[in-house]
Short mmCIF file of C-alpha atoms and ligand atoms in Angstrom, two decimals:
data_model
loop_
_atom_site.label_atom_id
_atom_site.label_comp_id
_atom_site.label_asym_id
_atom_site.label_seq_id
_atom_site.Cartn_x
_atom_site.Cartn_y
_atom_site.Cartn_z
CA TYR A 6 11.30 16.61 37.67
CA LYS A 7 8.89 16.95 34.61
CA ILE A 8 8.70 14.19 32.05
CA PHE A 9 6.53 14.00 28.87
CA VAL A 10 5.02 10.68 27.62
CA PRO A 11 2.92 11.05 24.35
CA ARG A 12 -0.41 10.14 24.40
CA ASP A 13 -1.79 9.65 20.72
CA PHE A 14 -3.10 6.68 19.04
CA SER A 15 0.43 5.80 17.32
CA SER A 16 2.12 6.34 20.73
CA ILE A 17 -0.24 4.11 22.38
CA SER A 18 0.10 1.45 20.09
CA LEU A 19 3.85 1.05 20.50
CA GLY A 20 3.72 1.14 24.39
CA ALA A 21 3.26 4.58 25.57
CA ASP A 22 0.59 4.03 28.12
CA GLU A 23 2.41 1.14 29.98
CA VAL A 24 5.62 3.14 29.87
CA ALA A 25 3.85 6.42 31.61
CA ASP A 26 2.33 3.74 34.25
CA ALA A 27 5.42 2.40 34.74
CA ILE A 28 7.10 5.89 35.44
CA LYS A 29 4.64 6.74 37.66
CA GLU A 30 4.86 3.54 39.77
CA GLU A 31 8.69 3.68 39.75
CA ALA A 32 8.42 7.31 40.71
CA GLU A 33 5.97 6.52 43.88
CA ARG A 34 8.07 3.44 44.86
CA ARG A 35 11.21 5.41 45.06
CA GLY A 36 9.22 8.26 47.03
CA ILE A 37 10.44 10.53 43.92
CA SER A 38 7.96 13.67 43.10
CA LEU A 39 7.57 14.20 39.32
CA GLU A 40 4.95 15.75 37.11
CA LEU A 41 4.03 13.37 34.39
CA VAL A 42 2.55 15.10 31.28
CA ARG A 43 0.94 13.08 28.49
CA ASN A 44 1.48 15.39 25.48
CA GLY A 45 0.48 14.79 21.81
CA SER A 46 3.10 13.19 20.05
CA ARG A 47 5.87 15.30 18.13
CA GLY A 48 5.36 12.71 15.11
CA ILE A 49 8.90 11.53 15.01
CA TYR A 50 7.12 7.94 15.11
CA TRP A 51 10.24 6.20 14.32
CA LEU A 52 11.46 7.27 17.94
CA GLU A 53 8.44 6.57 19.55
CA PRO A 54 7.61 6.13 22.62
CA LEU A 55 9.68 9.10 23.00
CA VAL A 56 10.10 10.48 26.71
CA GLU A 57 11.27 13.81 27.32
CA VAL A 58 12.19 15.47 30.27
CA GLN A 59 12.53 19.13 31.01
CA THR A 60 16.10 20.15 31.83
CA GLN A 61 18.02 23.48 31.91
CA GLU A 62 18.82 22.76 28.09
CA GLY A 63 15.34 22.28 27.53
CA ARG A 64 13.65 19.32 26.48
CA VAL A 65 15.94 16.20 25.97
CA GLY A 66 14.45 13.28 24.77
CA PHE A 67 15.00 9.22 25.10
CA ARG A 68 13.95 7.00 22.12
CA ASN A 69 11.71 3.91 22.11
CA VAL A 70 11.47 3.65 25.70
CA SER A 71 10.08 0.08 26.81
CA LEU A 72 8.92 -0.80 30.33
CA HIS A 73 12.14 -2.49 30.95
CA ASP A 74 13.84 0.93 30.80
CA VAL A 75 12.08 3.21 33.24
CA PRO A 76 14.34 2.19 36.08
CA SER A 77 17.67 2.96 34.60
CA LEU A 78 16.02 5.80 32.83
CA LEU A 79 14.93 7.07 36.38
CA ASP A 80 18.64 6.33 37.87
CA SER A 81 19.85 9.03 34.97
CA LEU A 82 17.27 11.43 36.17
CA ILE A 83 18.18 11.46 39.54
CA GLY A 84 21.63 10.94 39.12
CA ASN A 85 21.82 13.94 36.71
CA ASN A 86 23.51 11.78 34.26
CA ASN A 87 20.81 11.61 31.57
CA LYS A 88 23.92 11.96 28.94
CA ASN A 89 25.15 8.41 29.55
CA HIS A 90 21.90 6.75 29.12
CA PRO A 91 22.17 4.46 26.15
CA LEU A 92 18.47 5.85 24.71
CA TYR A 93 19.36 9.55 25.20
CA ILE A 94 19.09 11.58 21.98
CA GLY A 95 19.99 15.24 23.27
CA PRO A 96 17.69 18.40 23.17
CA VAL A 97 14.53 17.32 21.08
CA ASP A 98 14.10 20.67 19.33
CA GLU A 99 17.72 19.91 17.72
CA LEU A 100 16.96 16.78 16.10
CA GLU A 101 17.72 17.64 12.63
CA TYR A 102 14.06 15.87 11.68
CA LEU A 103 12.50 18.51 13.26
CA LYS A 104 14.74 21.43 12.76
CA ARG A 105 14.51 21.26 8.95
CA GLN A 106 10.92 21.39 8.86
CA VAL A 107 8.72 24.58 9.02
CA ARG A 108 5.96 23.67 11.71
CA LEU A 109 3.41 26.47 11.15
CA THR A 110 0.24 24.25 11.21
CA PHE A 111 1.96 22.06 13.47
CA GLU A 112 3.81 24.51 15.81
CA ARG A 113 2.41 23.37 18.97
CA VAL A 114 1.61 19.71 18.12
CA GLY A 115 3.61 17.67 20.92
CA LEU A 116 4.37 20.43 22.91
CA ILE A 117 1.39 20.55 25.37
CA ASP A 118 -1.03 18.35 27.01
CA PRO A 119 -3.45 18.39 23.94
CA LEU A 120 -6.67 18.76 26.98
CA SER A 121 -4.94 21.63 28.88
CA ILE A 122 -6.62 25.14 27.40
CA ASP A 123 -4.29 26.89 29.78
CA GLU A 124 -1.26 25.53 27.90
CA TYR A 125 -3.12 25.95 24.33
CA ILE A 126 -3.73 29.79 25.57
CA LYS A 127 0.09 29.86 26.72
CA TYR A 128 1.35 28.74 23.20
CA LYS A 129 -0.66 31.30 21.05
CA GLY A 130 -4.01 29.45 21.50
CA PHE A 131 -7.12 31.95 20.52
CA LEU A 132 -5.21 34.89 19.73
CA ALA A 133 -6.37 34.36 16.12
CA LEU A 134 -10.26 34.04 17.33
CA LYS A 135 -9.66 36.98 19.37
CA LYS A 136 -8.37 39.16 16.23
CA ALA A 137 -10.99 37.63 14.11
CA LEU A 138 -13.80 38.70 16.57
CA ASP A 139 -12.75 42.41 15.88
CA MET A 140 -12.48 41.76 12.06
CA LYS A 141 -15.29 41.84 9.27
CA PRO A 142 -16.38 38.74 7.82
CA GLU A 143 -15.07 40.02 4.44
CA ASP A 144 -11.58 40.94 5.87
CA ILE A 145 -11.27 37.44 7.40
CA ILE A 146 -11.80 35.86 4.19
CA ASN A 147 -9.44 38.43 2.32
CA GLU A 148 -6.66 37.64 4.90
CA ILE A 149 -7.23 33.69 3.73
CA LYS A 150 -7.38 34.53 0.07
CA ARG A 151 -4.09 36.41 0.51
CA SER A 152 -2.82 33.38 2.02
CA GLY A 153 -3.20 31.19 -0.98
CA LEU A 154 -4.33 28.40 1.31
CA ARG A 155 -5.85 25.24 -0.93
CA GLY A 156 -7.73 22.51 0.53
CA ARG A 157 -5.13 20.10 1.95
CA GLY A 158 -8.03 17.28 1.86
CA GLY A 159 -7.14 16.14 -2.00
CA ALA A 160 -8.58 18.69 -4.40
CA GLY A 161 -6.18 21.80 -3.46
CA PHE A 162 -9.21 24.17 -4.30
CA PRO A 163 -8.81 27.49 -2.97
CA THR A 164 -10.14 28.09 0.70
CA GLY A 165 -10.63 31.81 0.55
CA ILE A 166 -12.88 31.50 -2.73
CA LYS A 167 -14.85 28.45 -1.10
CA TRP A 168 -15.78 30.87 1.80
CA GLU A 169 -16.50 33.88 -0.32
CA THR A 170 -19.30 31.69 -2.07
CA VAL A 171 -20.30 30.79 1.20
CA LEU A 172 -20.73 34.37 2.51
CA LYS A 173 -22.28 35.49 -0.73
CA THR A 174 -25.01 33.10 -0.89
CA PRO A 175 -27.64 34.67 1.40
CA SER A 176 -29.53 32.19 3.96
CA GLU A 177 -30.50 32.49 7.24
CA GLU A 178 -28.81 29.35 8.01
CA LYS A 179 -25.28 28.31 6.96
CA TYR A 180 -22.93 25.49 8.29
CA ILE A 181 -19.42 24.63 8.57
CA VAL A 182 -18.56 21.03 8.39
CA CYS A 183 -15.03 19.80 8.90
CA ASN A 184 -14.30 16.65 7.02
CA ALA A 185 -12.14 14.35 9.39
CA ASP A 186 -13.04 11.36 7.57
CA GLU A 187 -9.26 10.69 7.00
CA GLY A 188 -9.22 7.37 4.95
CA ASP A 189 -6.08 7.74 2.57
CA SER A 190 -3.76 4.97 3.09
CA GLY A 191 -0.94 6.35 4.69
CA THR A 192 -2.12 9.43 6.26
CA PHE A 193 -2.57 10.46 9.84
CA SER A 194 -1.94 14.25 10.06
CA ASP A 195 -5.67 14.96 10.43
CA ARG A 196 -5.46 12.30 13.25
CA MET A 197 -2.85 14.07 14.70
CA ILE A 198 -4.32 17.49 15.04
CA MET A 199 -7.42 16.05 16.61
CA GLU A 200 -5.55 13.99 19.32
CA CYS A 201 -2.82 16.18 20.00
CA ASP A 202 -3.96 19.97 19.15
CA PRO A 203 -7.61 19.65 19.58
CA PHE A 204 -8.34 23.35 20.49
CA LEU A 205 -6.97 24.42 17.14
CA LEU A 206 -9.41 22.78 15.62
CA ILE A 207 -12.15 24.25 17.62
CA GLU A 208 -10.64 27.74 17.45
CA ALA A 209 -10.42 27.11 13.57
CA MET A 210 -13.74 26.23 12.89
CA THR A 211 -15.04 29.14 15.11
CA ILE A 212 -13.20 31.58 12.96
CA ALA A 213 -14.83 29.86 9.95
CA GLY A 214 -18.36 30.55 11.29
CA LEU A 215 -17.33 34.16 11.87
CA ALA A 216 -15.83 34.55 8.40
CA VAL A 217 -19.11 33.21 6.81
CA GLY A 218 -22.24 34.18 9.51
CA ALA A 219 -22.49 30.21 10.45
CA ARG A 220 -23.76 29.27 14.05
CA ARG A 221 -23.24 25.60 13.78
CA GLY A 222 -20.41 23.36 12.94
CA TYR A 223 -20.01 19.43 12.44
CA ILE A 224 -16.81 17.47 12.89
CA TYR A 225 -17.75 14.21 10.48
CA LEU A 226 -15.35 11.71 12.15
CA ARG A 227 -14.24 8.44 10.95
CA SER A 228 -15.08 5.88 13.20
CA GLU A 229 -11.82 3.89 13.28
CA TYR A 230 -10.30 7.20 15.34
CA PRO A 231 -11.79 6.10 18.89
CA LEU A 232 -9.27 8.22 20.64
CA ALA A 233 -9.75 11.26 18.59
CA LYS A 234 -13.23 11.36 19.33
CA GLU A 235 -12.65 10.99 23.27
CA VAL A 236 -10.01 14.02 23.01
CA LEU A 237 -12.27 16.38 20.72
CA GLN A 238 -15.64 15.85 22.61
CA GLU A 239 -13.84 16.55 25.83
CA ALA A 240 -12.07 19.47 24.01
CA ILE A 241 -15.12 21.00 22.79
CA ASN A 242 -16.96 20.51 26.53
CA ILE A 243 -14.12 22.37 28.22
CA ALA A 244 -13.85 25.07 25.37
CA CYS A 245 -17.83 25.58 26.03
CA ASP A 246 -17.26 25.76 29.78
CA ARG A 247 -14.42 28.07 29.26
CA GLY A 248 -16.54 30.50 26.95
CA TYR A 249 -14.61 29.65 23.93
CA LEU A 250 -17.53 28.36 22.03
CA GLY A 251 -21.45 28.64 22.92
CA ASP A 252 -23.58 31.87 22.92
CA ASP A 253 -21.20 34.66 23.99
CA ILE A 254 -17.63 33.75 22.68
CA MET A 255 -14.93 35.38 24.45
CA GLY A 256 -17.51 37.89 25.72
CA SER A 257 -18.29 38.87 22.35
CA GLY A 258 -21.98 38.36 22.48
CA LYS A 259 -21.60 36.24 19.27
CA SER A 260 -22.29 32.58 19.02
CA PHE A 261 -20.73 29.36 17.84
CA GLU A 262 -21.57 25.59 18.65
CA ILE A 263 -19.78 22.21 17.30
CA GLU A 264 -21.26 18.77 17.15
CA LEU A 265 -19.38 15.67 16.76
CA TYR A 266 -20.66 13.01 14.38
CA VAL A 267 -19.04 9.73 13.85
CA GLY A 268 -19.43 8.13 10.40
CA ALA A 269 -19.58 4.18 9.92
CA GLY A 270 -16.18 3.47 7.85
CA ALA A 271 -17.08 4.33 4.17
CA TYR A 272 -14.31 5.79 2.38
CA VAL A 273 -16.61 7.30 -0.16
CA CYS A 274 -17.71 9.48 3.04
CA GLY A 275 -14.42 11.45 2.16
CA GLU A 276 -16.32 12.95 -0.74
CA GLU A 277 -17.81 16.13 0.61
CA THR A 278 -21.53 15.53 -0.85
CA ALA A 279 -21.47 11.88 0.33
CA LEU A 280 -20.29 12.99 3.45
CA LEU A 281 -23.08 15.61 3.57
CA GLU A 282 -25.46 12.89 3.03
CA SER A 283 -24.43 10.82 5.60
CA LEU A 284 -24.44 13.33 7.96
CA GLU A 285 -27.89 14.12 7.30
CA GLY A 286 -28.84 10.35 8.27
CA LYS A 287 -28.76 8.88 4.70
CA ARG A 288 -26.71 6.40 2.96
CA GLY A 289 -23.28 7.87 1.71
CA ILE A 290 -24.18 8.21 -1.85
CA VAL A 291 -22.38 11.06 -3.88
CA ARG A 292 -24.59 13.94 -5.21
CA PRO A 293 -24.26 15.23 -8.52
CA ARG A 294 -23.00 18.92 -8.96
CA PRO A 295 -23.82 21.78 -9.50
CA PRO A 296 -25.02 22.99 -6.86
CA VAL A 297 -21.78 22.81 -4.97
CA PRO A 298 -22.08 22.58 -0.98
CA ALA A 299 -20.89 26.19 -0.82
CA VAL A 300 -24.52 27.11 -2.08
CA SER A 301 -26.45 24.13 -1.26
CA GLY A 302 -24.74 22.03 1.18
CA LEU A 303 -25.92 20.46 4.69
CA TRP A 304 -29.79 20.46 4.49
CA GLY A 305 -29.56 22.67 1.24
CA LYS A 306 -27.83 25.53 3.25
CA PRO A 307 -24.66 26.96 2.10
CA THR A 308 -21.90 25.01 3.64
CA ILE A 309 -18.11 25.42 4.17
CA VAL A 310 -16.68 21.52 3.88
CA ASN A 311 -13.11 21.62 4.82
CA ASN A 312 -10.87 18.94 5.93
CA VAL A 313 -9.02 19.23 9.40
CA VAL A 314 -5.56 20.13 8.35
CA THR A 315 -7.08 23.16 5.92
CA LEU A 316 -9.07 24.47 8.88
CA ALA A 317 -6.17 24.43 11.54
CA THR A 318 -4.00 26.11 9.25
CA VAL A 319 -6.31 29.08 9.42
CA PRO A 320 -5.31 30.49 13.16
CA TRP A 321 -1.76 30.62 12.39
CA ILE A 322 -2.98 33.11 8.75
CA ILE A 323 -4.97 34.88 10.85
CA ARG A 324 -2.44 35.75 13.57
CA GLU A 325 0.72 36.11 11.40
CA GLY A 326 -1.05 37.51 8.22
CA GLY A 327 -1.87 35.53 5.01
CA GLU A 328 1.05 37.48 3.08
CA ASN A 329 3.31 35.98 5.84
CA TYR A 330 1.88 32.09 4.92
CA ALA A 331 2.05 32.92 1.28
CA SER A 332 5.83 33.78 1.41
CA TYR A 333 6.75 29.95 1.93
CA GLY A 334 5.91 27.61 -0.79
CA THR A 335 5.91 27.97 -4.68
CA ASP A 336 4.10 30.25 -7.35
CA ARG A 337 0.77 28.35 -7.01
CA SER A 338 1.22 25.94 -3.91
CA LYS A 339 1.54 28.52 -1.15
CA GLY A 340 2.67 27.93 2.49
CA THR A 341 3.15 24.35 3.81
CA LEU A 342 2.16 20.54 3.72
CA PRO A 343 2.16 18.55 6.52
CA VAL A 344 3.65 15.21 4.78
CA GLN A 345 3.10 11.94 6.31
CA LEU A 346 6.04 9.48 5.33
CA SER A 347 5.30 5.79 5.93
CA GLY A 348 5.21 2.47 4.09
CA ASN A 349 9.14 1.08 3.81
CA VAL A 350 10.85 3.74 5.16
CA LYS A 351 13.61 4.20 7.89
CA ARG A 352 12.43 7.27 9.78
CA GLY A 353 8.53 7.51 9.29
CA GLY A 354 6.45 10.24 10.53
CA LEU A 355 4.77 13.76 10.42
CA VAL A 356 7.06 16.20 8.11
CA GLU A 357 5.60 19.56 7.90
CA ILE A 358 7.82 21.65 5.00
CA PRO A 359 6.96 24.53 2.38
CA PHE A 360 5.63 23.74 -0.87
CA GLY A 361 8.53 22.97 -3.44
CA THR A 362 10.66 20.61 -1.27
CA THR A 363 11.56 17.67 -3.49
CA LEU A 364 10.38 13.89 -2.96
CA ARG A 365 13.95 12.83 -2.74
CA GLU A 366 14.43 14.92 -0.02
CA LEU A 367 11.24 13.92 1.86
CA ILE A 368 12.26 10.00 1.28
CA TYR A 369 16.56 10.35 2.03
CA ASP A 370 17.10 13.39 3.80
CA PHE A 371 13.78 12.99 6.23
CA GLY A 372 13.02 9.23 5.66
CA GLY A 373 16.57 7.81 5.58
CA GLY A 374 15.76 5.56 2.38
CA THR A 375 13.85 2.52 2.98
CA TYR A 376 13.52 0.32 5.86
CA SER A 377 14.63 -2.70 4.55
CA GLY A 378 17.82 -1.27 3.37
CA ARG A 379 17.08 -2.18 -0.22
CA PRO A 380 16.58 0.30 -2.96
CA VAL A 381 13.51 2.54 -3.12
CA LYS A 382 11.54 0.71 -6.37
CA ALA A 383 8.44 3.07 -6.14
CA VAL A 384 6.75 5.79 -4.24
CA GLN A 385 2.93 6.48 -3.97
CA VAL A 386 2.02 9.63 -3.39
CA GLY A 387 -2.00 10.90 -2.59
CA GLY A 388 -3.58 7.74 -1.22
CA PRO A 389 -4.97 4.63 -2.70
CA LEU A 390 -5.92 6.65 -5.74
CA GLY A 391 -2.24 8.17 -6.35
CA ALA A 392 0.40 7.88 -8.78
CA TYR A 393 3.23 5.44 -8.30
CA LEU A 394 6.32 7.22 -9.26
CA PRO A 395 9.93 5.43 -10.11
CA GLU A 396 13.23 6.48 -8.17
CA SER A 397 14.27 8.36 -11.27
CA MET A 398 10.89 10.74 -10.86
CA LEU A 399 11.85 11.69 -7.34
CA ASP A 400 13.30 15.24 -8.09
CA ILE A 401 9.88 16.12 -8.36
CA PRO A 402 8.94 19.07 -6.46
CA ILE A 403 5.75 19.02 -3.81
CA ASP A 404 3.51 20.94 -5.59
CA TYR A 405 -0.08 20.47 -6.96
CA GLU A 406 0.55 21.44 -10.33
CA ALA A 407 3.89 19.62 -10.48
CA PHE A 408 1.79 16.27 -9.51
CA GLN A 409 -0.70 16.92 -12.00
CA LYS A 410 1.64 17.25 -14.61
CA VAL A 411 2.91 13.48 -14.27
CA GLY A 412 -0.55 12.12 -13.69
CA GLY A 413 -0.82 12.13 -10.15
CA ILE A 414 -2.31 13.82 -7.07
CA LEU A 415 -0.62 15.50 -3.94
CA GLY A 416 -4.11 14.38 -2.27
CA HIS A 417 -3.47 14.28 1.60
CA GLY A 418 -0.04 14.43 1.51
CA GLY A 419 0.42 10.52 2.17
CA ILE A 420 3.91 9.15 0.75
CA VAL A 421 4.00 5.53 0.84
CA VAL A 422 7.47 4.18 0.10
CA PHE A 423 8.09 0.35 -1.57
CA ASP A 424 11.49 -1.31 -2.26
CA ASP A 425 12.41 -3.39 -5.13
CA THR A 426 10.42 -6.63 -3.51
CA VAL A 427 6.98 -4.54 -4.56
CA ASP A 428 4.68 -6.41 -6.67
CA LEU A 429 3.68 -3.96 -9.06
CA TRP A 430 0.61 -6.11 -10.78
CA TYR A 431 -0.52 -6.59 -6.98
CA MET A 432 -0.63 -2.88 -6.70
CA MET A 433 -2.29 -2.11 -9.99
CA ARG A 434 -5.15 -4.65 -8.96
CA PHE A 435 -5.35 -3.58 -5.77
CA ALA A 436 -6.26 -0.15 -7.13
CA MET A 437 -9.02 -1.31 -8.72
CA GLU A 438 -10.32 -3.87 -6.15
CA PHE A 439 -10.21 -1.12 -3.86
CA CYS A 440 -12.36 0.99 -5.91
CA ALA A 441 -14.72 -1.92 -6.70
CA ARG A 442 -15.21 -2.21 -2.63
CA GLU A 443 -15.43 1.37 -1.79
CA SER A 444 -17.78 2.60 -5.03
CA CYS A 445 -21.10 4.27 -4.05
CA GLY A 446 -22.80 2.57 -6.75
CA LYS A 447 -24.06 5.29 -7.86
CA CYS A 448 -22.69 5.66 -11.43
CA THR A 449 -21.66 2.51 -13.99
CA PRO A 450 -18.36 3.57 -14.90
CA CYS A 451 -16.95 3.01 -11.36
CA ARG A 452 -19.33 0.60 -10.21
CA ILE A 453 -18.87 -1.86 -13.08
CA GLY A 454 -15.66 -0.35 -14.37
CA SER A 455 -13.59 -1.30 -11.22
CA GLN A 456 -14.88 -4.84 -11.02
CA ARG A 457 -13.87 -5.35 -14.65
CA GLY A 458 -10.42 -3.52 -14.06
CA VAL A 459 -9.84 -6.48 -11.12
CA GLU A 460 -10.61 -9.25 -13.85
CA VAL A 461 -8.79 -7.54 -16.62
CA ILE A 462 -5.53 -7.60 -14.37
CA ASP A 463 -6.18 -10.85 -13.12
CA LYS A 464 -6.17 -12.03 -16.75
CA LEU A 465 -2.80 -10.36 -17.58
CA MET A 466 -1.35 -11.70 -14.19
CA LYS A 467 -2.53 -15.30 -15.35
CA ASP A 468 -1.72 -15.07 -19.07
CA GLY A 469 1.10 -12.88 -19.52
CA THR A 470 0.97 -9.27 -21.00
CA ASN A 471 -1.04 -9.26 -24.13
CA GLY A 472 -1.57 -6.34 -26.57
CA LYS A 473 -5.17 -7.05 -26.96
CA LEU A 474 -5.80 -7.32 -23.31
CA LEU A 475 -3.46 -4.23 -22.61
CA THR A 476 -5.60 -2.08 -25.13
CA LEU A 477 -8.67 -2.78 -22.87
CA LEU A 478 -7.21 -2.14 -19.87
CA GLU A 479 -6.12 1.13 -21.22
CA ASP A 480 -9.59 1.84 -22.70
CA LEU A 481 -11.08 0.95 -19.22
CA MET A 482 -8.88 3.16 -17.32
CA ASP A 483 -10.01 6.04 -19.86
CA VAL A 484 -13.67 5.74 -19.71
CA MET A 485 -13.71 5.51 -15.89
CA MET A 486 -11.41 8.52 -15.65
CA HIS A 487 -13.75 10.62 -17.96
CA THR A 488 -16.92 9.52 -17.00
CA SER A 489 -17.15 8.83 -13.45
CA LEU A 490 -19.54 11.13 -11.26
CA CYS A 491 -16.61 11.75 -8.69
CA GLY A 492 -12.95 11.34 -7.83
CA LEU A 493 -13.04 7.82 -6.49
CA GLY A 494 -14.05 6.33 -9.98
CA GLY A 495 -12.11 9.31 -11.97
CA MET A 496 -8.85 8.63 -10.13
CA ALA A 497 -8.61 5.19 -9.32
CA PRO A 498 -6.96 4.66 -12.86
CA TYR A 499 -4.17 6.89 -11.85
CA PRO A 500 -2.38 4.16 -9.75
CA VAL A 501 -3.07 1.53 -12.75
CA LEU A 502 -1.91 3.77 -15.61
CA SER A 503 1.37 5.20 -13.63
CA ILE A 504 2.49 1.37 -12.69
CA LEU A 505 2.10 0.91 -16.71
CA ARG A 506 3.74 3.80 -17.84
CA ASN A 507 6.70 4.01 -15.43
CA PHE A 508 7.53 0.57 -14.63
CA SER A 509 6.32 -1.08 -18.03
CA GLU A 510 10.02 -2.59 -18.28
CA ASP A 511 9.73 -4.21 -14.74
CA LEU A 512 6.18 -5.77 -15.99
CA GLY A 513 7.64 -6.79 -19.13
CA ILE A 514 5.47 -4.66 -21.32
CA LYS A 515 6.86 -3.83 -24.93
CA LYS A 516 3.76 -2.08 -26.36
CA GLU A 517 3.40 2.11 -26.63
CA LEU A 518 0.59 3.12 -24.49
CA ASN A 519 -2.11 5.02 -25.77
CA ILE A 520 -2.97 7.24 -22.91
FE1 SF4 B 6 -19.99 6.23 -6.57
FE2 SF4 B 6 -17.87 5.66 -7.73
FE3 SF4 B 6 -19.59 6.96 -9.15
FE4 SF4 B 6 -18.19 8.38 -7.05
S1 SF4 B 6 -17.34 7.33 -9.07
S2 SF4 B 6 -20.33 8.57 -7.68
S3 SF4 B 6 -17.81 6.62 -6.02
S4 SF4 B 6 -20.04 5.22 -8.26
#
C-alpha cells in the first residue's frame, strides 16, 4: 500500500503529523507493510488533512482525517472497501476544485514528496534548466518576454524587461534575489511552493542566473516560515550534492549558488529596496529610486528581485514555451495566477486559474460562498492594502488593469471574504493602524499620515459621520497616496477609500466623495 499524508505547515496545523504517525503505528501493529509518503498539500485546505491512497484508479482521497479515523481507514484499505468509508471522496484529480484549475506553476505541488529530487526529476523537474544551459542569455529573456509574465508579488512589472535591464547593465557581479517575505494577509502561495516544491524555486533561480550572468542568489525568507526554511535549506543541500547547484551545474561548467537569509518580521521588507537593505545587514528602510535595483541593487550591483511565484513560473515557460504560456489569460495579463482564497469562505485554498476568471467564479464556484452561510458583504483583494469590493462588483475579472480601474490592486492574489457581519469602520481603521505600525518611518505622509488617519477614523466612529471630518480624511488619503515614497504609504488609502466609496450607504454617509 502507498499512502500520502501532506507535510506543509497548514496541513500540519490541522493534525497531519499526528495522522501520519498514527497510520505508521497502526500499520506496524497490524503487520501491514505500507509506504508512507509525506507529500506537499494540494492546496485544498478545507479537506485537510487529506489522506490519499494509491489505487488502480489513481490516487483516491479521504477528507479531514483525524487520529480516530485511522483504524477504520486501514480496515477499508485491507478490506478493499475504500468507497464505503464515510470520509472517502473518490479520485482526487477528479475533484471539481482541482479539475477546473489550470495548474502550470503548481503543476507538481501536492503530488510528490517535496524533498525527493528523484520524484522532482520524474515529474519534469530540471528539464527547463537543461534547456536553458544550452540557450543564450538573450534567448532565455526573449522567451520570458514572449510569455508576458509579470511580477506576481504585487507590482505586476514585466519580468522579461527587468531581466533584460540586469543583463544589459555591465558589472562583474550580479545577483538574483528571491523575495520570499510573503507578508500580505490571506496569502500562502509562496509558502506552498517553498514547502511543497522547493526544487522548482532552485531551478528557477538558477535559470535567472544563467539569463543575466549572475553566479549567486539569495532567498530572503520571512521568519514566520520556519518549516519553509528547513525544507529549502535541505533542498539546497541536496541540489548541491546532486550537481544541480554549485560549480558545475549538470556538467556544464557553469556555476550558481543559493544562500538562504531569514528576515526579522517587518512587512516593509517585502518592498524590494527595503529588502535589499535588510539583506545587506542594515535596518529595512526603503531606498529612493532611481536607481532601480536592476541597475544598482544588492551592494550596488545589478540585481533581479522577483517574488517566489514569479520565479517558480519560469521553468514552465522555458520548458513549454513563452507563447504557450501567453495563450492563457487576457490581453495584458497573460498566463495564470495562483489565487489564495481565505477568510469567511467555505472552501478556502489555492486556486490557480487563467487571468480573466471573475471574482464571482472564484468565490462561489470554487469557494462555495461564505463559511457562515450568510451573504457575502465585502471582498478584499491584494492583501492589507487592497480595496474592499461589494457583492455587486464580483463580476470583475482577475486582471491587473481591471483592478487598477476600480482603485484596487491584485497584489499577490490573496482574496479575503467577509460576510454581512463585518464592521467596515473597523476594517478602515485597521488599514491605517497597520500602516502606522509597519511604516519604515522614512517619509512623513506615511509615518505621520497613517497615525492621523487612525485618529480621524476613531473620531468618525465616535461622533458619527460628519462632513468636515470626512473631507479631512479624504484630503489625508489624497496626500498619502500621492506623496508617499513607496507602496505601503501610497496604497494604505485604498482600503479606506474603497470602503467609503463602495459602502457609503452601510456607513450612513450622505456626502459626495471628492476622490
Ligand atoms: Fe517608509 Fe512608509 Fe515612506 Fe514607504 S511610504 S518609505 S514605508 S515611511
